Amino acid sequence: MVVVRGNSLHERPCDEIYVVGEGETLNTISGKCGDPFIVERNPHIHDPDDVFPGLVIQIVPTKY
């Protein structure tokens, strides 16, 4: 998700508790937040392809 403020774009921050936004996948979240172990940290995700807006996941962000 991208938030527009004035003429600049700011990505939503990657916090340890992350709520999946519209159009996001575990792959895009992993790349944006720098956490390649999202599935391993979230045992409630049984199918990595079944991610939906509003799903709450735990990540360990390494970049902003």
PDB file of N, CA and C in Angstrom:
ATOM      1  N   MET A   1       0.843  -1.163   0.000  1.00  0.00           N
ATOM      2  CA  MET A   1       0.000   0.000   0.000  1.00  0.00           C
ATOM      3  C   MET A   1       0.892   1.230   0.000  1.00  0.00           C
ATOM      4  N   VAL A   2       0.550   2.185  -0.806  1.00  0.00           N
ATOM      5  CA  VAL A   2       1.316   3.414  -0.893  1.00  0.00           C
ATOM      6  C   VAL A   2       0.413   4.564  -0.477  1.00  0.00           C
ATOM      7  N   VAL A   3       0.942   5.442   0.352  1.00  0.00           N
ATOM      8  CA  VAL A   3       0.196   6.602   0.815  1.00  0.00           C
ATOM      9  C   VAL A   3       0.774   7.834   0.147  1.00  0.00           C
ATOM     10  N   VAL A   4      -0.073   8.648  -0.438  1.00  0.00           N
ATOM     11  CA  VAL A   4       0.383   9.857  -1.117  1.00  0.00           C
ATOM     12  C   VAL A   4       0.243  11.037  -0.168  1.00  0.00           C
ATOM     13  N   ARG A   5       1.328  11.752   0.049  1.00  0.00           N
ATOM     14  CA  ARG A   5       1.336  12.973   0.855  1.00  0.00           C
ATOM     15  C   ARG A   5       2.006  14.054   0.033  1.00  0.00           C
ATOM     16  N   GLY A   6       1.234  15.012  -0.408  1.00  0.00           N
ATOM     17  CA  GLY A   6       1.803  16.048  -1.264  1.00  0.00           C
ATOM     18  C   GLY A   6       2.233  15.436  -2.579  1.00  0.00           C
ATOM     19  N   ASN A   7       3.472  15.679  -2.955  1.00  0.00           N
ATOM     20  CA  ASN A   7       3.990  15.131  -4.202  1.00  0.00           C
ATOM     21  C   ASN A   7       4.895  13.929  -3.991  1.00  0.00           C
ATOM     22  N   SER A   8       5.014  13.458  -2.749  1.00  0.00           N
ATOM     23  CA  SER A   8       5.909  12.328  -2.500  1.00  0.00           C
ATOM     24  C   SER A   8       5.118  11.094  -2.106  1.00  0.00           C
ATOM     25  N   LEU A   9       5.725   9.948  -2.333  1.00  0.00           N
ATOM     26  CA  LEU A   9       5.112   8.670  -1.989  1.00  0.00           C
ATOM     27  C   LEU A   9       5.845   8.078  -0.804  1.00  0.00           C
ATOM     28  N   HIS A  10       5.092   7.556   0.154  1.00  0.00           N
ATOM     29  CA  HIS A  10       5.684   6.919   1.325  1.00  0.00           C
ATOM     30  C   HIS A  10       5.084   5.527   1.468  1.00  0.00           C
ATOM     31  N   GLU A  11       5.924   4.510   1.523  1.00  0.00           N
ATOM     32  CA  GLU A  11       5.425   3.163   1.765  1.00  0.00           C
ATOM     33  C   GLU A  11       4.979   3.043   3.205  1.00  0.00           C
ATOM     34  N   ARG A  12       4.007   2.186   3.412  1.00  0.00           N
ATOM     35  CA  ARG A  12       3.545   1.916   4.766  1.00  0.00           C
ATOM     36  C   ARG A  12       4.693   1.275   5.529  1.00  0.00           C
ATOM     37  N   PRO A  13       4.918   1.667   6.788  1.00  0.00           N
ATOM     38  CA  PRO A  13       6.030   1.100   7.552  1.00  0.00           C
ATOM     39  C   PRO A  13       5.827  -0.390   7.833  1.00  0.00           C
ATOM     40  N   CYS A  14       6.930  -1.081   8.021  1.00  0.00           N
ATOM     41  CA  CYS A  14       6.894  -2.500   8.354  1.00  0.00           C
ATOM     42  C   CYS A  14       7.086  -2.642   9.861  1.00  0.00           C
ATOM     43  N   ASP A  15       6.005  -2.877  10.566  1.00  0.00           N
ATOM     44  CA  ASP A  15       6.071  -3.108  12.003  1.00  0.00           C
ATOM     45  C   ASP A  15       6.078  -4.605  12.265  1.00  0.00           C
ATOM     46  N   GLU A  16       6.391  -5.004  13.501  1.00  0.00           N
ATOM     47  CA  GLU A  16       6.414  -6.432  13.837  1.00  0.00           C
ATOM     48  C   GLU A  16       5.047  -7.077  13.674  1.00  0.00           C
ATOM     49  N   ILE A  17       3.994  -6.346  13.958  1.00  0.00           N
ATOM     50  CA  ILE A  17       2.640  -6.822  13.686  1.00  0.00           C
ATOM     51  C   ILE A  17       2.182  -6.081  12.439  1.00  0.00           C
ATOM     52  N   TYR A  18       1.926  -6.828  11.386  1.00  0.00           N
ATOM     53  CA  TYR A  18       1.656  -6.248  10.075  1.00  0.00           C
ATOM     54  C   TYR A  18       0.289  -6.707   9.598  1.00  0.00           C
ATOM     55  N   VAL A  19      -0.503  -5.788   9.087  1.00  0.00           N
ATOM     56  CA  VAL A  19      -1.816  -6.114   8.531  1.00  0.00           C
ATOM     57  C   VAL A  19      -1.703  -6.054   7.012  1.00  0.00           C
ATOM     58  N   VAL A  20      -2.018  -7.171   6.366  1.00  0.00           N
ATOM     59  CA  VAL A  20      -1.911  -7.273   4.916  1.00  0.00           C
ATOM     60  C   VAL A  20      -2.891  -6.301   4.261  1.00  0.00           C
ATOM     61  N   GLY A  21      -2.400  -5.584   3.259  1.00  0.00           N
ATOM     62  CA  GLY A  21      -3.223  -4.627   2.525  1.00  0.00           C
ATOM     63  C   GLY A  21      -3.696  -5.194   1.197  1.00  0.00           C
ATOM     64  N   GLU A  22      -4.576  -4.469   0.553  1.00  0.00           N
ATOM     65  CA  GLU A  22      -5.125  -4.854  -0.747  1.00  0.00           C
ATOM     66  C   GLU A  22      -4.002  -5.052  -1.759  1.00  0.00           C
ATOM     67  N   GLY A  23      -4.010  -6.200  -2.443  1.00  0.00           N
ATOM     68  CA  GLY A  23      -3.035  -6.477  -3.490  1.00  0.00           C
ATOM     69  C   GLY A  23      -1.685  -6.975  -3.008  1.00  0.00           C
ATOM     70  N   GLU A  24      -1.488  -7.078  -1.698  1.00  0.00           N
ATOM     71  CA  GLU A  24      -0.199  -7.542  -1.187  1.00  0.00           C
ATOM     72  C   GLU A  24      -0.151  -9.066  -1.145  1.00  0.00           C
ATOM     73  N   THR A  25       1.058  -9.592  -1.313  1.00  0.00           N
ATOM     74  CA  THR A  25       1.311 -11.024  -1.172  1.00  0.00           C
ATOM     75  C   THR A  25       2.431 -11.198  -0.151  1.00  0.00           C
ATOM     76  N   LEU A  26       2.627 -12.423   0.308  1.00  0.00           N
ATOM     77  CA  LEU A  26       3.736 -12.660   1.230  1.00  0.00           C
ATOM     78  C   LEU A  26       5.064 -12.325   0.564  1.00  0.00           C
ATOM     79  N   ASN A  27       5.147 -12.559  -0.724  1.00  0.00           N
ATOM     80  CA  ASN A  27       6.377 -12.250  -1.454  1.00  0.00           C
ATOM     81  C   ASN A  27       6.639 -10.745  -1.485  1.00  0.00           C
ATOM     82  N   THR A  28       5.619  -9.940  -1.770  1.00  0.00           N
ATOM     83  CA  THR A  28       5.833  -8.492  -1.815  1.00  0.00           C
ATOM     84  C   THR A  28       6.123  -7.935  -0.427  1.00  0.00           C
ATOM     85  N   ILE A  29       5.450  -8.463   0.590  1.00  0.00           N
ATOM     86  CA  ILE A  29       5.698  -8.010   1.966  1.00  0.00           C
ATOM     87  C   ILE A  29       7.107  -8.396   2.393  1.00  0.00           C
ATOM     88  N   SER A  30       7.516  -9.616   2.062  1.00  0.00           N
ATOM     89  CA  SER A  30       8.859 -10.083   2.392  1.00  0.00           C
ATOM     90  C   SER A  30       9.916  -9.186   1.760  1.00  0.00           C
ATOM     91  N   GLY A  31       9.726  -8.842   0.497  1.00  0.00           N
ATOM     92  CA  GLY A  31      10.678  -7.978  -0.183  1.00  0.00           C
ATOM     93  C   GLY A  31      10.701  -6.573   0.381  1.00  0.00           C
ATOM     94  N   LYS A  32       9.539  -6.041   0.684  1.00  0.00           N
ATOM     95  CA  LYS A  32       9.444  -4.674   1.200  1.00  0.00           C
ATOM     96  C   LYS A  32      10.021  -4.569   2.598  1.00  0.00           C
ATOM     97  N   CYS A  33       9.786  -5.591   3.420  1.00  0.00           N
ATOM     98  CA  CYS A  33      10.184  -5.524   4.829  1.00  0.00           C
ATOM     99  C   CYS A  33      11.497  -6.237   5.116  1.00  0.00           C
ATOM    100  N   GLY A  34      11.981  -7.022   4.163  1.00  0.00           N
ATOM    101  CA  GLY A  34      13.249  -7.706   4.353  1.00  0.00           C
ATOM    102  C   GLY A  34      13.180  -8.912   5.269  1.00  0.00           C
ATOM    103  N   ASP A  35      12.016  -9.565   5.330  1.00  0.00           N
ATOM    104  CA  ASP A  35      11.867 -10.752   6.180  1.00  0.00           C
ATOM    105  C   ASP A  35      11.545 -11.961   5.307  1.00  0.00           C
ATOM    106  N   PRO A  36      12.527 -12.832   5.038  1.00  0.00           N
ATOM    107  CA  PRO A  36      12.281 -13.999   4.194  1.00  0.00           C
ATOM    108  C   PRO A  36      11.605 -15.160   4.922  1.00  0.00           C
ATOM    109  N   PHE A  37      11.313 -15.004   6.218  1.00  0.00           N
ATOM    110  CA  PHE A  37      10.774 -16.112   7.007  1.00  0.00           C
ATOM    111  C   PHE A  37       9.352 -15.862   7.491  1.00  0.00           C
ATOM    112  N   ILE A  38       8.555 -15.148   6.709  1.00  0.00           N
ATOM    113  CA  ILE A  38       7.193 -14.814   7.128  1.00  0.00           C
ATOM    114  C   ILE A  38       6.361 -16.065   7.375  1.00  0.00           C
ATOM    115  N   VAL A  39       6.420 -17.035   6.484  1.00  0.00           N
ATOM    116  CA  VAL A  39       5.600 -18.246   6.643  1.00  0.00           C
ATOM    117  C   VAL A  39       6.004 -19.005   7.901  1.00  0.00           C
ATOM    118  N   GLU A  40       7.295 -19.120   8.150  1.00  0.00           N
ATOM    119  CA  GLU A  40       7.772 -19.841   9.326  1.00  0.00           C
ATOM    120  C   GLU A  40       7.356 -19.150  10.623  1.00  0.00           C
ATOM    121  N   ARG A  41       7.271 -17.836  10.619  1.00  0.00           N
ATOM    122  CA  ARG A  41       6.902 -17.079  11.825  1.00  0.00           C
ATOM    123  C   ARG A  41       5.395 -17.070  12.074  1.00  0.00           C
ATOM    124  N   ASN A  42       4.617 -17.506  11.100  1.00  0.00           N
ATOM    125  CA  ASN A  42       3.164 -17.423  11.179  1.00  0.00           C
ATOM    126  C   ASN A  42       2.524 -18.775  10.903  1.00  0.00           C
ATOM    127  N   PRO A  43       2.503 -19.665  11.899  1.00  0.00           N
ATOM    128  CA  PRO A  43       1.963 -21.006  11.681  1.00  0.00           C
ATOM    129  C   PRO A  43       0.474 -21.017  11.349  1.00  0.00           C
ATOM    130  N   HIS A  44      -0.224 -19.906  11.569  1.00  0.00           N
ATOM    131  CA  HIS A  44      -1.645 -19.844  11.217  1.00  0.00           C
ATOM    132  C   HIS A  44      -1.854 -19.685   9.710  1.00  0.00           C
ATOM    133  N   ILE A  45      -0.779 -19.440   8.964  1.00  0.00           N
ATOM    134  CA  ILE A  45      -0.874 -19.366   7.506  1.00  0.00           C
ATOM    135  C   ILE A  45      -0.614 -20.769   6.971  1.00  0.00           C
ATOM    136  N   HIS A  46      -1.693 -21.446   6.585  1.00  0.00           N
ATOM    137  CA  HIS A  46      -1.564 -22.824   6.098  1.00  0.00           C
ATOM    138  C   HIS A  46      -1.230 -22.872   4.609  1.00  0.00           C
ATOM    139  N   ASP A  47      -1.666 -21.860   3.866  1.00  0.00           N
ATOM    140  CA  ASP A  47      -1.408 -21.792   2.431  1.00  0.00           C
ATOM    141  C   ASP A  47      -0.852 -20.404   2.111  1.00  0.00           C
ATOM    142  N   PRO A  48       0.433 -20.303   1.796  1.00  0.00           N
ATOM    143  CA  PRO A  48       1.037 -18.997   1.519  1.00  0.00           C
ATOM    144  C   PRO A  48       0.373 -18.239   0.370  1.00  0.00           C
ATOM    145  N   ASP A  49      -0.369 -18.944  -0.484  1.00  0.00           N
ATOM    146  CA  ASP A  49      -1.063 -18.284  -1.586  1.00  0.00           C
ATOM    147  C   ASP A  49      -2.429 -17.746  -1.170  1.00  0.00           C
ATOM    148  N   ASP A  50      -2.879 -18.094   0.034  1.00  0.00           N
ATOM    149  CA  ASP A  50      -4.194 -17.665   0.519  1.00  0.00           C
ATOM    150  C   ASP A  50      -4.028 -16.533   1.530  1.00  0.00           C
ATOM    151  N   VAL A  51      -3.582 -15.383   1.036  1.00  0.00           N
ATOM    152  CA  VAL A  51      -3.361 -14.198   1.865  1.00  0.00           C
ATOM    153  C   VAL A  51      -4.378 -13.156   1.422  1.00  0.00           C
ATOM    154  N   PHE A  52      -4.969 -12.467   2.371  1.00  0.00           N
ATOM    155  CA  PHE A  52      -6.055 -11.542   2.053  1.00  0.00           C
ATOM    156  C   PHE A  52      -5.913 -10.263   2.872  1.00  0.00           C
ATOM    157  N   PRO A  53      -6.497  -9.165   2.393  1.00  0.00           N
ATOM    158  CA  PRO A  53      -6.443  -7.907   3.137  1.00  0.00           C
ATOM    159  C   PRO A  53      -7.047  -8.071   4.530  1.00  0.00           C
ATOM    160  N   GLY A  54      -6.356  -7.548   5.512  1.00  0.00           N
ATOM    161  CA  GLY A  54      -6.818  -7.642   6.894  1.00  0.00           C
ATOM    162  C   GLY A  54      -6.159  -8.764   7.678  1.00  0.00           C
ATOM    163  N   LEU A  55      -5.482  -9.697   6.986  1.00  0.00           N
ATOM    164  CA  LEU A  55      -4.775 -10.777   7.673  1.00  0.00           C
ATOM    165  C   LEU A  55      -3.641 -10.182   8.499  1.00  0.00           C
ATOM    166  N   VAL A  56      -3.554 -10.577   9.750  1.00  0.00           N
ATOM    167  CA  VAL A  56      -2.509 -10.072  10.643  1.00  0.00           C
ATOM    168  C   VAL A  56      -1.372 -11.080  10.672  1.00  0.00           C
ATOM    169  N   ILE A  57      -0.158 -10.608  10.400  1.00  0.00           N
ATOM    170  CA  ILE A  57       1.012 -11.479  10.407  1.00  0.00           C
ATOM    171  C   ILE A  57       2.107 -10.858  11.262  1.00  0.00           C
ATOM    172  N   GLN A  58       3.027 -11.710  11.684  1.00  0.00           N
ATOM    173  CA  GLN A  58       4.194 -11.257  12.437  1.00  0.00           C
ATOM    174  C   GLN A  58       5.383 -11.261  11.496  1.00  0.00           C
ATOM    175  N   ILE A  59       6.139 -10.168  11.515  1.00  0.00           N
ATOM    176  CA  ILE A  59       7.358 -10.094  10.717  1.00  0.00           C
ATOM    177  C   ILE A  59       8.471  -9.524  11.579  1.00  0.00           C
ATOM    178  N   VAL A  60       9.694  -9.702  11.104  1.00  0.00           N
ATOM    179  CA  VAL A  60      10.846  -9.063  11.732  1.00  0.00           C
ATOM    180  C   VAL A  60      11.416  -8.127  10.671  1.00  0.00           C
ATOM    181  N   PRO A  61      11.000  -6.860  10.711  1.00  0.00           N
ATOM    182  CA  PRO A  61      11.438  -5.930   9.668  1.00  0.00           C
ATOM    183  C   PRO A  61      12.925  -5.617   9.778  1.00  0.00           C
ATOM    184  N   THR A  62      13.585  -5.557   8.616  1.00  0.00           N
ATOM    185  CA  THR A  62      15.007  -5.227   8.616  1.00  0.00           C
ATOM    186  C   THR A  62      15.301  -3.963   7.839  1.00  0.00           C
ATOM    187  N   LYS A  63      14.295  -3.436   7.133  1.00  0.00           N
ATOM    188  CA  LYS A  63      14.510  -2.184   6.412  1.00  0.00           C
ATOM    189  C   LYS A  63      13.203  -1.426   6.335  1.00  0.00           C
ATOM    190  N   TYR A  64      13.324  -0.123   6.171  1.00  0.00           N
ATOM    191  CA  TYR A  64      12.150   0.743   6.069  1.00  0.00           C
ATOM    192  C   TYR A  64      12.252   1.583   4.835  1.00  0.00           C
TER     193      TYR A  64
END
